[in-house]
Amino acid sequence: MLEIKNLHARIAEDETEILRGVDLTVNAGEVHAIMGPNGSGKSTLSYVLAGKDDYEITEGEVLFNGENMLDMDPDERAAAGMFLAFQYPIEIPGVATMEFLKTAMNAQRKARGEDVLSIPDFMKRVKAAASHLNVSMDMLKRPLNVGFSGGEKKRAEILQMSLLEPKLCVLDETDSGLDIDALRVVSDGVNKLRSPERAMVVITHYQRLLDHIVPDVVHVLSKGKIVKTGDKDLALDLEKHGYAEYIDTAA
Amino acid sequence: MPAVQETIEQVKAIDVDQYKYGFVTDIESEKGAKGLSEETVRFLSAKKNEPQWMTDWRLDALRRFQQMDEPDWARVSYPKIDFDDLYYWAAPKSVEGPKSLDEVDPELLATYAKLGIPLAEQEILAGVEPKNRVAVDAVFDSVSVVTTFKEELKKAGVIFCSISEAVREYPDLVKKYLGSVVPITDNYYATLNSAVFSDGSFVYIPEGVRCPMELSTYFRINEQNTGQFERTLIIAEKGSYVSYLEGCTAPQRDENQLHAAVVELVALDDAEIKYSTVQNWYPGDKDGKGGIYNFVTKRGDCRGKNSKISWTQVETGSAITWKYPSCILRGENSRGEFYSIAVSNGHQQIDSGTKMIHLGKNTSSRVISKGISAGKSENTYRGLISAHRKASNARNFTQCDSLLIGQDCGAHTVPYIESKNASAQFEHEATTSKISDDQMFYCLQRGLSEEEAVALIVNGFVKDVIQQLPMEFAVEAQKLISISLEGSVG
């Protein structure tokens, strides 16, 4: 589903190179975890996949279901089924969460040539998804992410993910800012979305998230390259020994 | 929100030219002589069959106007207006006092239909039952063309007619109240208006009556080189209530057109007036050519105890806007409100705000202003909050928020606060923000196009004010705002 080949990317403004030849293939039905120390390029990878224009691609390619994703605008990627759960979700003042959900869902449906949702159909879907994530009606009426707690923000991200039904989910440090209970709710929400048709890339610093969302494959990203790939035990190993070994390898 | 979706579709349908009301109605019209003189004023007054006292009132204003200088304190710049190169009277030829819709030129009705104004009462008779009925007074160039629902309003004791008709039919009311809020010497443009005002609406709500429907006026400038000088007077007697809305459009022309209106509101004891404006005069083309000069004096007088006046305005049009709807809080416990959305794009210049003048005890006021600047426009909020010596316990809360879209526009906030009473409490909050790249990226990541993202973020920004508008106009206003901002990103 997702093929990243020799991807090099730098910050457009100051030309600092962040990604230095990333290779990664994620098939439908798989969950891949990407771990790595601070500054290794994890978040950059997620932004580059979503099409943020702060970055320049200098080399390599990204194929999404065989199509060149780097040629697509961010909204086209979204409509094609690429979803990024943000590490720091953005506040949209004055726009009720419910309204945002509807606008986003219908925008994607229109881009794919589908009919817009009827209000009852939309409400049914929102209510079902919200109840799984402990999202109250009251929260849905508040402006998106404005004054939300860390846990509420992440739950709102997963709520969007479940309603937009993406093919590829990239979760950028979804565990940051969550207490243990919230972590469980969010992880359960993510696990519900695991399916043979869907691929997931879970970016995290810590093993603990992977206790809840058990990955098929674990990668270590260091200095802009994947330096080690293994199964879920690799994460446990990292938890014990830290990243030092891999930082040296990359250097 | 469906409005956002509809907005996008509408914007797409409009093509390059954003202004959808830019058409010209081909209708035979009658114009007075060009230029501003005693002769012009006498001609105009005679055209309208006005009594002598009205003609004298106008001539008095003209003499004063000739001694006044154009004010230059506003943050707007434009070439000097040649008042002798304007027509002060233009009227569709066929409509000298229509008695009913049947007598109105079909061409005119077609124009209003194009503007989306529900003039035809017949629709209702034919069984089309709209949710909310709105009585409309339509002003085309210098004259009021038709006023709907007159009979039904009369049953409730409400007078809703053109100001010309009021001068003839209700001279005592007009004499008593005209110029009592905005005196003829008030300011340059108000004085000009007093001399040459052509038409406008008159509303009188008798004691204890709650006006049974929304009242509304639509203003349309059609003729070339014509100034529109309308005059609106609304009187709410003790314990009465009225909600009034005005909408404005003009054809697309290369020359600038002048609009200098005066609106006076009088609220007596326990009365409430809610006045909403959706202003969409032609703003000029993308290079700043053409467009309406909009110099307007609007003022409400909370003359009675516990009275309340609320202004809500959505300003998206005009090349230049110079407008400060104000409240004089004279009665004890009276309350003034000002809710404003001012959108500027292209080369538009807006200098707008309000004055809340606290004279009586325990008076309160609230000001919420949302300015949105895009393109190469300049958008200024200018406001005065004052408490006079006797205004003990006066309260004001002001919030001014500005949103910038792009690199070449400006937002300015110029608040004046004067308090001569130690017990007055005035609060002022102001913010300036930009639609951030992060917000845009977040919305795009969720599948919104750039236009959809801007429309959504802006609608969120103005929500507090939109909520103050009557329901059916809130949707219209949201669409209008998004259309005005078309092409402001990317």
XYZ file of C-alpha atoms in Angstrom:
741
model
C 0.000 0.000 0.000
C 2.769 2.427 0.941
C 6.189 2.262 -0.659
C 8.852 4.753 0.313
C 12.044 4.510 -1.732
C 15.292 6.295 -0.872
C 13.417 9.346 0.397
C 15.489 12.461 1.053
C 13.847 15.589 2.427
C 15.022 18.892 3.853
C 13.489 21.901 5.543
C 12.602 24.298 2.722
C 13.562 27.420 4.628
C 17.109 26.604 5.727
C 17.852 23.498 3.623
C 18.682 21.372 6.655
C 18.550 17.759 5.538
C 16.334 15.653 7.798
C 15.492 12.487 5.881
C 18.537 10.839 4.331
C 17.330 7.871 2.322
C 14.298 6.305 4.002
C 13.131 2.960 2.597
C 9.891 1.524 3.911
C 7.165 -0.732 2.580
C 3.897 -1.148 4.462
C 1.306 -3.603 3.155
C -2.428 -3.510 3.699
C -3.398 -5.073 7.003
C -0.018 -4.358 8.620
C 0.840 -2.119 11.531
C 4.371 -0.751 11.500
C 5.911 1.096 14.409
C 8.623 3.655 13.849
C 10.720 4.375 16.893
C 13.749 6.524 17.328
C 15.410 9.165 19.446
C 14.487 12.851 19.379
C 15.514 14.559 16.164
C 15.743 11.362 14.150
C 13.169 12.595 11.611
C 10.043 10.734 12.774
C 7.700 13.720 12.692
C 9.256 15.001 9.481
C 8.464 11.680 7.852
C 4.814 12.003 8.875
C 4.588 15.593 7.589
C 6.267 14.696 4.307
C 3.782 11.861 3.816
C 0.890 14.274 4.445
C 2.354 16.885 2.086
C 3.272 19.785 4.353
C 5.014 22.373 2.199
C 7.637 23.279 4.807
C 9.707 20.411 3.393
C 11.391 19.828 0.061
C 11.872 16.392 -1.390
C 15.347 16.230 -2.895
C 15.435 12.568 -3.871
C 13.406 9.384 -3.850
C 9.735 8.545 -4.271
C 6.615 7.660 -2.344
C 3.984 5.406 -3.894
C 0.529 5.098 -2.378
C -1.359 2.189 -3.917
C 1.011 2.460 -6.850
C 0.431 6.192 -7.423
C 3.068 8.860 -6.985
C 1.920 10.510 -3.797
C 4.459 13.332 -3.939
C 2.597 14.829 -6.917
C -0.629 15.131 -4.952
C -1.805 18.119 -2.890
C -2.483 17.476 0.807
C -6.260 17.448 0.305
C -5.920 15.026 -2.627
C -3.858 12.702 -0.456
C -6.538 12.905 2.218
C -9.286 12.072 -0.249
C -7.187 9.169 -1.543
C -7.222 7.785 1.992
C -4.139 9.137 3.784
C -4.766 10.266 7.358
C -2.321 11.840 9.793
C -3.139 11.902 13.505
C -1.227 14.988 14.659
C 1.099 15.026 17.618
C -0.159 18.547 18.369
C -3.703 18.881 16.979
C -4.478 22.411 15.795
C -7.174 24.648 17.321
C -9.912 25.945 15.027
C -11.722 28.653 17.060
C -15.455 29.089 16.544
C -15.843 25.902 14.514
C -17.752 23.237 16.431
C -16.093 19.818 16.324
C -19.276 18.362 14.838
C -19.279 20.952 12.069
C -15.638 20.278 11.296
C -16.283 16.545 11.060
C -19.136 17.054 8.659
C -17.214 19.489 6.484
C -14.222 17.144 6.289
C -16.266 14.022 5.582
C -18.262 15.706 2.855
C -15.186 17.343 1.320
C -13.569 13.936 0.924
C -16.757 12.351 -0.363
C -17.129 15.061 -2.956
C -13.499 14.715 -4.032
C -14.155 11.021 -4.612
C -17.359 11.765 -6.537
C -19.673 10.461 -3.810
C -22.865 12.081 -2.533
C -22.720 14.230 0.583
C -24.047 12.597 3.736
C -27.586 13.232 4.855
C -27.816 14.767 8.317
C -29.379 11.663 9.958
C -26.779 9.400 8.374
C -23.993 11.692 9.529
C -25.375 11.881 13.066
C -25.685 8.114 13.266
C -22.059 7.640 12.282
C -20.776 10.307 14.658
C -22.736 8.971 17.609
C -21.507 5.434 17.053
C -17.872 6.439 16.688
C -18.006 8.928 19.555
C -19.400 6.445 22.052
C -16.452 4.069 21.476
C -14.046 6.875 22.293
C -15.833 8.351 25.285
C -16.470 11.533 23.350
C -19.532 13.321 24.725
C -22.108 15.356 22.786
C -20.936 18.353 24.763
C -17.402 17.929 23.491
C -18.663 17.677 19.912
C -20.339 21.052 20.279
C -17.179 22.777 21.479
C -14.843 24.395 18.956
C -12.349 21.855 17.644
C -9.385 21.396 19.984
C -9.965 24.774 21.670
C -9.476 24.282 25.393
C -9.378 20.490 24.952
C -7.223 18.549 27.410
C -4.377 16.441 26.029
C -6.575 13.364 26.186
C -9.531 15.079 24.512
C -7.351 16.265 21.651
C -6.049 12.779 20.941
C -9.500 11.256 21.207
C -10.767 13.864 18.751
C -7.995 12.851 16.345
C -8.926 9.181 16.539
C -12.599 10.091 16.178
C -11.774 11.866 12.911
C -9.710 8.898 11.821
C -12.538 6.476 12.402
C -15.109 8.658 10.621
C -12.940 9.399 7.611
C -12.180 5.697 7.133
C -8.694 6.147 5.675
C -6.672 3.416 3.981
C -3.389 4.545 5.478
C -3.190 5.906 9.021
C -0.071 7.651 10.264
C -0.127 8.273 14.006
C 2.468 10.775 15.169
C 3.270 10.285 18.866
C -0.361 9.699 19.680
C 0.666 8.601 23.190
C 2.247 11.926 24.123
C 0.278 13.849 26.717
C -1.920 10.876 27.653
C -2.392 9.356 31.082
C -2.764 5.590 31.400
C -6.550 5.543 31.167
C -6.635 7.842 28.161
C -3.916 5.795 26.527
C -6.124 2.736 26.799
C -9.179 4.458 25.343
C -7.185 5.820 22.425
C -5.406 2.513 21.792
C -8.693 0.628 21.850
C -10.025 3.105 19.328
C -7.041 2.500 17.071
C -7.230 -1.270 17.437
C -10.876 -1.228 16.378
C -9.729 0.291 13.105
C -7.221 -2.418 12.346
C -8.403 -4.294 9.280
C -6.993 -6.327 6.397
C -7.662 -3.368 4.062
C -5.922 -0.768 6.175
C -2.268 -0.021 6.845
C -0.952 1.859 9.884
C 2.292 3.597 10.707
C 2.632 4.305 14.425
C 5.340 6.747 15.398
C 6.407 6.735 19.028
C 9.274 7.178 21.460
C 8.071 4.624 23.914
C 7.348 0.947 24.072
C 4.291 1.410 26.307
C 2.020 2.431 23.398
C 3.029 -0.776 21.623
C 1.779 -2.835 24.562
C -1.653 -1.636 23.540
C -1.243 -1.357 19.782
C 0.817 -4.420 18.999
C 2.798 -3.869 15.775
C 3.660 -6.407 13.105
C 6.939 -4.719 12.309
C 9.155 -2.313 14.278
C 11.654 0.051 12.650
C 14.304 2.194 14.248
C 14.807 5.558 12.592
C 18.032 7.373 13.348
C 19.513 10.431 11.655
C 16.995 10.246 8.832
C 17.443 6.564 7.941
C 15.919 3.286 9.004
C 18.803 1.511 10.723
C 17.097 -1.584 12.108
C 13.932 -3.538 11.413
C 12.502 -6.331 13.518
C 9.359 -7.718 15.109
C 7.640 -6.468 18.271
C 10.487 -7.764 20.434
C 12.748 -5.108 18.982
C 10.676 -2.528 20.831
C 11.192 -4.366 24.120
C 14.879 -4.527 23.438
C 14.957 -0.774 22.839
C 13.080 -0.172 26.069
C 15.835 -2.058 27.915
C 18.937 -0.769 26.196
C 17.974 2.621 24.811
C 18.861 4.044 21.419
C 22.614 4.498 21.981
C 23.604 1.471 19.936
C 21.641 2.638 16.897
C 22.820 6.198 17.056
C 26.398 4.864 16.865
C 25.500 2.535 14.008
C 24.092 5.413 12.010
C 27.126 7.568 12.708
C -22.889 23.698 8.124
C -24.629 23.725 4.729
C -23.723 27.375 4.254
C -20.080 26.492 3.880
C -20.805 23.955 1.162
C -23.159 26.282 -0.614
C -20.593 29.026 -0.381
C -18.008 27.009 -2.195
C -20.433 26.133 -4.936
C -21.532 29.698 -5.305
C -17.988 30.964 -5.384
C -17.157 28.497 -8.122
C -20.189 29.518 -10.110
C -19.270 33.162 -9.976
C -16.178 32.764 -12.127
C -13.497 35.415 -12.062
C -15.791 38.253 -11.263
C -16.904 37.868 -7.734
C -19.562 40.490 -7.574
C -22.790 38.835 -8.548
C -25.004 41.879 -8.292
C -23.040 43.856 -10.881
C -25.720 43.838 -13.568
C -27.402 46.991 -14.824
C -31.153 47.208 -15.188
C -32.156 48.684 -18.516
C -34.985 50.903 -17.496
C -35.985 54.340 -18.604
C -35.279 56.796 -15.878
C -35.775 60.404 -15.136
C -32.927 62.447 -13.757
C -32.738 65.908 -12.312
C -30.093 68.421 -13.365
C -26.501 67.688 -12.454
C -24.899 69.550 -9.616
C -25.639 70.676 -6.103
C -27.444 73.982 -5.715
C -30.513 75.570 -4.203
C -32.205 74.857 -7.496
C -31.428 71.159 -7.221
C -32.877 71.011 -3.744
C -36.024 72.893 -4.757
C -36.444 70.646 -7.811
C -36.077 67.541 -5.690
C -38.452 68.752 -3.035
C -41.013 69.712 -5.673
C -40.650 66.339 -7.388
C -41.655 64.733 -4.152
C -44.561 67.114 -3.516
C -43.093 68.083 -0.204
C -44.633 70.641 2.121
C -42.875 73.975 2.569
C -41.409 73.103 5.999
C -39.551 70.191 4.446
C -38.159 72.300 1.627
C -36.986 74.909 4.150
C -35.365 72.217 6.285
C -33.443 70.998 3.251
C -32.370 74.490 2.213
C -31.140 75.196 5.731
C -29.019 72.037 5.554
C -27.680 73.008 2.124
C -26.565 76.434 3.350
C -24.739 74.824 6.236
C -23.198 72.200 4.001
C -21.732 74.887 1.781
C -19.769 76.217 4.759
C -18.381 72.851 5.832
C -15.139 71.085 4.960
C -14.791 67.452 4.122
C -13.405 65.557 7.127
C -10.030 63.893 6.663
C -9.444 62.084 9.937
C -10.510 58.658 8.739
C -7.901 56.215 7.521
C -9.156 56.203 3.949
C -7.865 57.940 0.849
C -9.761 58.777 -2.317
C -9.811 61.585 -4.865
C -11.931 64.566 -3.864
C -15.581 64.151 -4.734
C -16.948 66.723 -7.166
C -20.439 67.281 -5.835
C -21.351 69.312 -8.885
C -20.733 66.361 -11.164
C -23.431 64.217 -9.563
C -27.102 63.706 -10.139
C -29.207 64.058 -7.025
C -32.386 62.688 -8.439
C -32.904 59.587 -10.518
C -36.095 57.594 -10.634
C -37.425 54.784 -12.758
C -39.822 56.629 -15.058
C -42.773 54.355 -14.727
C -43.140 54.360 -10.996
C -44.667 57.511 -9.739
C -46.438 56.134 -6.730
C -47.518 52.593 -7.477
C -50.471 51.496 -5.432
C -49.705 47.817 -5.513
C -47.263 45.358 -6.994
C -49.338 45.188 -10.194
C -48.416 48.748 -11.040
C -44.696 48.236 -10.686
C -42.589 47.941 -13.827
C -41.971 44.220 -14.383
C -38.364 45.078 -15.240
C -37.915 46.341 -11.692
C -39.534 43.326 -10.146
C -37.220 41.186 -12.254
C -34.266 43.134 -10.863
C -35.292 42.461 -7.322
C -35.994 38.854 -8.089
C -32.443 38.612 -9.452
C -31.216 40.013 -6.173
C -33.110 37.325 -4.356
C -35.525 39.670 -2.640
C -38.949 38.295 -1.935
C -41.040 41.251 -3.032
C -44.073 39.460 -4.237
C -46.813 39.071 -1.739
C -48.588 37.076 -4.429
C -46.340 34.167 -3.705
C -47.894 33.875 -0.314
C -51.393 34.204 -1.680
C -50.532 31.528 -4.195
C -49.855 29.196 -1.321
C -46.085 29.449 -1.072
C -45.820 29.815 2.660
C -42.356 30.938 3.716
C -41.261 30.201 7.260
C -40.693 33.797 8.191
C -42.403 36.595 6.463
C -40.498 39.764 5.879
C -42.021 43.073 4.896
C -39.854 44.836 2.334
C -39.432 48.440 1.274
C -37.446 48.530 -1.965
C -35.554 51.680 -2.881
C -34.331 51.960 -6.473
C -31.980 54.872 -7.075
C -33.820 57.807 -5.533
C -37.284 56.458 -4.892
C -39.008 53.823 -2.911
C -40.536 51.451 -5.439
C -42.786 49.339 -3.379
C -43.489 48.449 0.203
C -44.991 45.069 0.910
C -47.333 43.810 3.619
C -48.530 47.341 4.310
C -52.076 46.374 5.054
C -51.219 43.632 7.439
C -48.806 45.852 9.329
C -51.439 48.571 9.516
C -53.699 46.189 11.408
C -51.061 45.972 14.098
C -50.819 49.767 14.057
C -47.336 49.678 12.579
C -46.470 52.302 10.003
C -43.946 51.106 7.443
C -43.648 53.263 4.367
C -41.210 55.342 2.383
C -39.960 58.471 4.078
C -41.434 60.577 1.244
C -44.838 59.184 1.986
C -44.331 59.776 5.696
C -43.493 63.439 5.082
C -46.862 63.807 3.359
C -49.001 61.472 5.469
C -47.514 61.726 8.956
C -45.949 65.196 9.069
C -46.286 65.548 12.850
C -44.261 62.434 13.556
C -41.646 63.314 10.984
C -41.372 66.910 12.245
C -40.995 65.706 15.795
C -38.308 63.107 15.184
C -36.463 63.868 11.933
C -33.047 65.289 12.779
C -33.592 64.755 16.491
C -30.891 62.078 16.668
C -28.641 63.202 13.848
C -29.048 66.987 13.660
C -28.610 68.590 10.257
C -25.317 70.107 11.386
C -23.962 66.801 12.669
C -21.273 66.126 10.112
C -20.379 66.784 6.500
C -22.106 63.793 4.948
C -25.121 63.912 7.248
C -25.630 67.560 6.369
C -25.371 66.746 2.673
C -27.909 63.993 3.169
C -30.265 66.360 4.998
C -30.236 68.693 2.002
C -30.737 66.130 -0.739
C -32.016 62.907 0.795
C -34.091 61.194 -1.805
C -35.947 58.378 -0.157
C -35.702 55.734 2.491
C -37.897 54.037 5.018
C -40.051 55.246 7.846
C -41.123 52.979 10.664
C -43.383 53.766 13.588
C -44.209 51.134 16.170
C -46.976 52.221 18.535
C -46.925 51.755 22.288
C -46.775 48.163 23.486
C -46.711 46.631 20.002
C -44.338 43.897 19.059
C -43.923 44.240 15.302
C -45.386 41.027 13.848
C -42.687 40.514 11.216
C -39.184 41.502 10.257
C -39.043 44.775 8.399
C -36.537 45.166 5.657
C -35.315 47.659 3.095
C -33.301 46.871 0.009
C -31.331 49.671 -1.565
C -30.204 49.525 -5.135
C -28.184 52.131 -7.022
C -28.671 51.659 -10.750
C -28.077 54.946 -12.558
C -24.643 56.225 -13.495
C -23.174 59.255 -11.682
C -25.969 59.182 -9.199
C -25.650 59.623 -5.523
C -27.965 57.697 -3.289
C -28.925 59.600 -0.192
C -31.417 57.633 1.746
C -32.855 58.564 5.052
C -34.320 56.113 7.472
C -36.241 56.969 10.602
C -37.454 54.377 13.073
C -39.467 55.234 16.149
C -40.281 52.633 18.781
C -42.847 53.870 21.272
C -42.988 52.716 24.894
C -42.715 48.979 25.341
C -42.559 48.185 21.633
C -40.196 45.992 19.652
C -39.008 45.934 16.075
C -36.356 44.088 14.110
C -35.248 45.788 10.921
C -32.855 44.741 8.186
C -31.324 46.616 5.302
C -29.502 45.189 2.327
C -27.647 47.048 -0.392
C -26.303 46.308 -3.873
C -25.207 48.281 -6.915
C -24.190 47.558 -10.509
C -20.597 47.204 -11.511
C -19.372 50.472 -12.963
C -15.962 51.929 -13.563
C -16.824 55.259 -11.961
C -17.184 55.589 -8.240
C -20.696 56.073 -6.965
C -21.598 57.950 -3.823
C -23.835 56.713 -1.076
C -24.377 58.976 1.910
C -27.160 57.767 4.140
C -28.510 58.799 7.492
C -30.336 56.438 9.805
C -32.004 57.648 12.987
C -33.483 55.372 15.620
C -35.495 56.472 18.625
C -36.340 54.024 21.406
C -38.641 55.227 24.162
C -39.217 53.618 27.593
C -38.813 49.821 27.572
C -38.642 49.738 23.762
C -36.203 47.689 21.750
C -34.885 48.180 18.229
C -32.730 45.638 16.498
C -31.157 46.979 13.326
C -29.222 44.659 11.024
C -27.351 45.559 7.868
C -25.962 43.375 5.159
C -23.991 45.811 3.035
C -22.785 44.536 -0.282
C -22.304 47.592 -2.462
C -20.020 47.060 -5.442
C -16.454 47.125 -4.034
C -14.586 47.974 -7.254
C -12.635 45.625 -9.494
C -9.408 43.817 -8.675
C -7.329 46.893 -9.530
C -9.383 49.134 -7.294
C -11.296 50.808 -10.123
C -14.877 51.833 -9.445
C -16.927 50.914 -6.433
C -19.201 52.708 -4.017
C -18.090 55.416 -1.613
C -20.151 54.654 1.422
C -20.334 57.515 3.928
C -23.024 56.725 6.401
C -24.226 58.216 9.668
C -26.235 55.830 11.791
C -27.256 56.652 15.290
C -29.749 55.362 17.781
C -31.101 57.268 20.745
C -32.098 55.208 23.769
C -34.289 58.041 24.892
C -36.409 56.127 27.386
C -35.754 54.091 30.517
C -34.786 50.442 29.978
C -34.659 50.925 26.243
C -32.342 48.948 24.046
C -30.817 49.457 20.621
C -28.759 46.806 18.922
C -26.803 47.300 15.694
C -25.573 44.303 13.757
C -23.675 44.880 10.555
C -22.047 42.693 7.963
C -19.953 44.894 5.694
C -18.485 43.220 2.658
C -18.917 45.770 -0.104
C -17.992 49.362 -1.041
C -14.657 50.762 -2.166
C -14.661 53.027 0.867
C -16.681 52.558 4.009
C -16.970 55.324 6.575
C -19.535 54.257 9.077
C -19.990 54.310 12.844
C -23.416 53.122 14.013
C -23.735 54.580 17.488
C -25.949 54.636 20.542
C -26.783 57.516 22.802
C -27.644 55.903 26.119
C -29.770 58.630 27.601
C -32.456 56.706 29.478
C -31.666 55.044 32.788
C -30.768 51.357 32.473
C -30.684 51.640 28.707
C -28.485 49.357 26.695
C -26.596 49.666 23.421
C -25.052 46.878 21.390
C -22.859 46.839 18.322
C -21.951 43.643 16.530
C -19.904 44.024 13.406
C -18.220 41.954 10.750
C -16.203 44.025 8.313
C -14.597 42.144 5.450
C -12.187 43.903 3.104
C -10.491 42.415 0.066
C -8.885 43.781 -3.093
C -8.319 47.530 -2.662
C -11.193 48.168 -0.285
C -10.779 50.620 2.557
C -12.910 50.342 5.659
C -12.964 52.775 8.557
C -15.798 51.660 10.758
C -16.739 51.212 14.355
C -19.149 52.633 16.865
C -19.762 55.234 19.534
C -21.415 54.353 22.806
C -22.284 57.545 24.640
C -23.312 56.830 28.206
C -25.385 59.705 29.579
C -27.848 58.022 31.962
C -27.406 55.995 35.121
C -26.783 52.263 34.992
C -26.414 52.232 31.243
C -24.570 49.379 29.614
C -23.105 48.645 26.230
C -21.391 45.846 24.415
C -19.216 46.030 21.308
C -18.040 42.999 19.360
C -16.144 43.831 16.202
C -14.614 41.313 13.832
C -12.471 42.699 11.050
C -11.178 40.476 8.264
C -8.638 41.901 5.841
C -7.381 40.237 2.691
C -5.766 41.304 -0.579
C -4.377 44.847 -0.476
C -7.136 46.225 1.706
C -7.032 48.375 4.829
C -9.454 47.710 7.654
C -9.740 50.057 10.625
C -11.883 49.762 13.722
C -12.501 53.176 15.272
C -14.587 53.343 18.402
C -15.501 55.754 21.168
C -16.815 54.727 24.548
C -17.656 57.650 26.791
C -19.282 58.119 30.175
C -20.597 61.539 31.105
C -20.650 62.951 34.629
C -24.107 61.649 35.483
C -23.569 58.210 33.989
C -22.895 56.441 37.244
C -22.352 52.691 37.020
C -21.968 52.818 33.258
C -20.639 49.550 31.893
C -19.013 48.698 28.617
C -17.365 45.641 27.233
C -15.532 45.929 23.934
C -13.885 43.187 21.978
C -12.111 43.892 18.704
C -10.659 40.990 16.788
C -8.829 41.273 13.505
C -7.975 38.472 11.153
C -5.414 38.956 8.409
C -5.281 36.844 5.267
C -2.133 37.277 3.182
C 0.822 39.662 3.382
C -0.375 42.920 1.829
C -3.378 43.917 3.909
C -3.652 45.991 7.065
C -5.738 45.898 10.230
C -5.880 48.853 12.608
C -7.674 49.369 15.886
C -8.258 52.888 17.181
C -10.248 52.824 20.402
C -11.084 55.997 22.326
C -12.252 55.737 25.913
C -13.407 58.775 27.902
C -14.805 58.509 31.386
C -15.952 61.430 33.485
C -17.576 59.270 36.132
C -15.485 57.308 38.604
C -18.018 54.496 38.918
C -17.949 53.640 35.214
C -16.367 50.339 34.255
C -15.048 49.961 30.738
C -13.289 46.870 29.452
C -11.473 46.623 26.169
C -10.008 43.510 24.597
C -8.336 43.332 21.224
C -6.632 40.589 19.254
C -5.030 40.373 15.858
C -4.396 37.024 14.268
C -3.603 35.436 10.967
C -4.945 32.255 9.491
C -1.883 30.219 10.294
C -0.182 27.828 7.907
C -0.686 25.149 10.545
C -4.456 25.684 10.561
C -4.560 25.526 6.774
C -2.437 22.373 6.668
C -4.572 20.708 9.304
C -7.756 21.398 7.330
C -6.186 20.291 4.043
C -4.994 17.087 5.684
C -8.610 16.360 6.534
C -9.561 16.777 2.880
C -10.769 20.388 2.713
C -9.681 22.455 -0.290
C -7.962 25.779 0.382
C -11.167 27.706 -0.297
C -13.172 25.444 1.976
C -10.558 25.796 4.697
C -10.590 29.600 4.582
C -14.392 29.671 4.540
C -14.527 27.385 7.556
C -11.929 29.264 9.588
C -13.439 32.659 8.789
C -16.954 31.485 9.606
C -15.597 30.311 12.942
C -13.971 33.690 13.516
C -17.201 35.637 12.927
C -19.568 33.211 14.632
C -20.300 35.419 17.666
C -21.639 38.128 15.396
C -23.443 35.901 12.876
C -25.483 34.532 15.764
C -26.908 38.021 16.311
C -28.428 38.170 12.843
C -31.980 37.048 12.117
C -31.820 33.405 11.048
C -32.462 33.732 7.318
C -29.926 36.513 6.938
C -27.259 34.677 8.903
C -26.971 32.120 6.117
C -26.906 34.846 3.498
C -24.221 36.724 5.427
C -22.013 33.661 5.712
C -22.201 33.110 1.985
C -21.457 36.721 1.311
C -18.367 36.721 3.510
C -16.956 33.686 1.785
C -17.666 35.113 -1.660
C -15.931 38.343 -0.693
C -12.838 36.417 0.269
C -12.734 34.384 -2.928
C -9.213 34.306 -4.331
C -7.638 35.598 -1.122
C -5.438 32.536 -0.637
C -2.961 30.754 -2.807
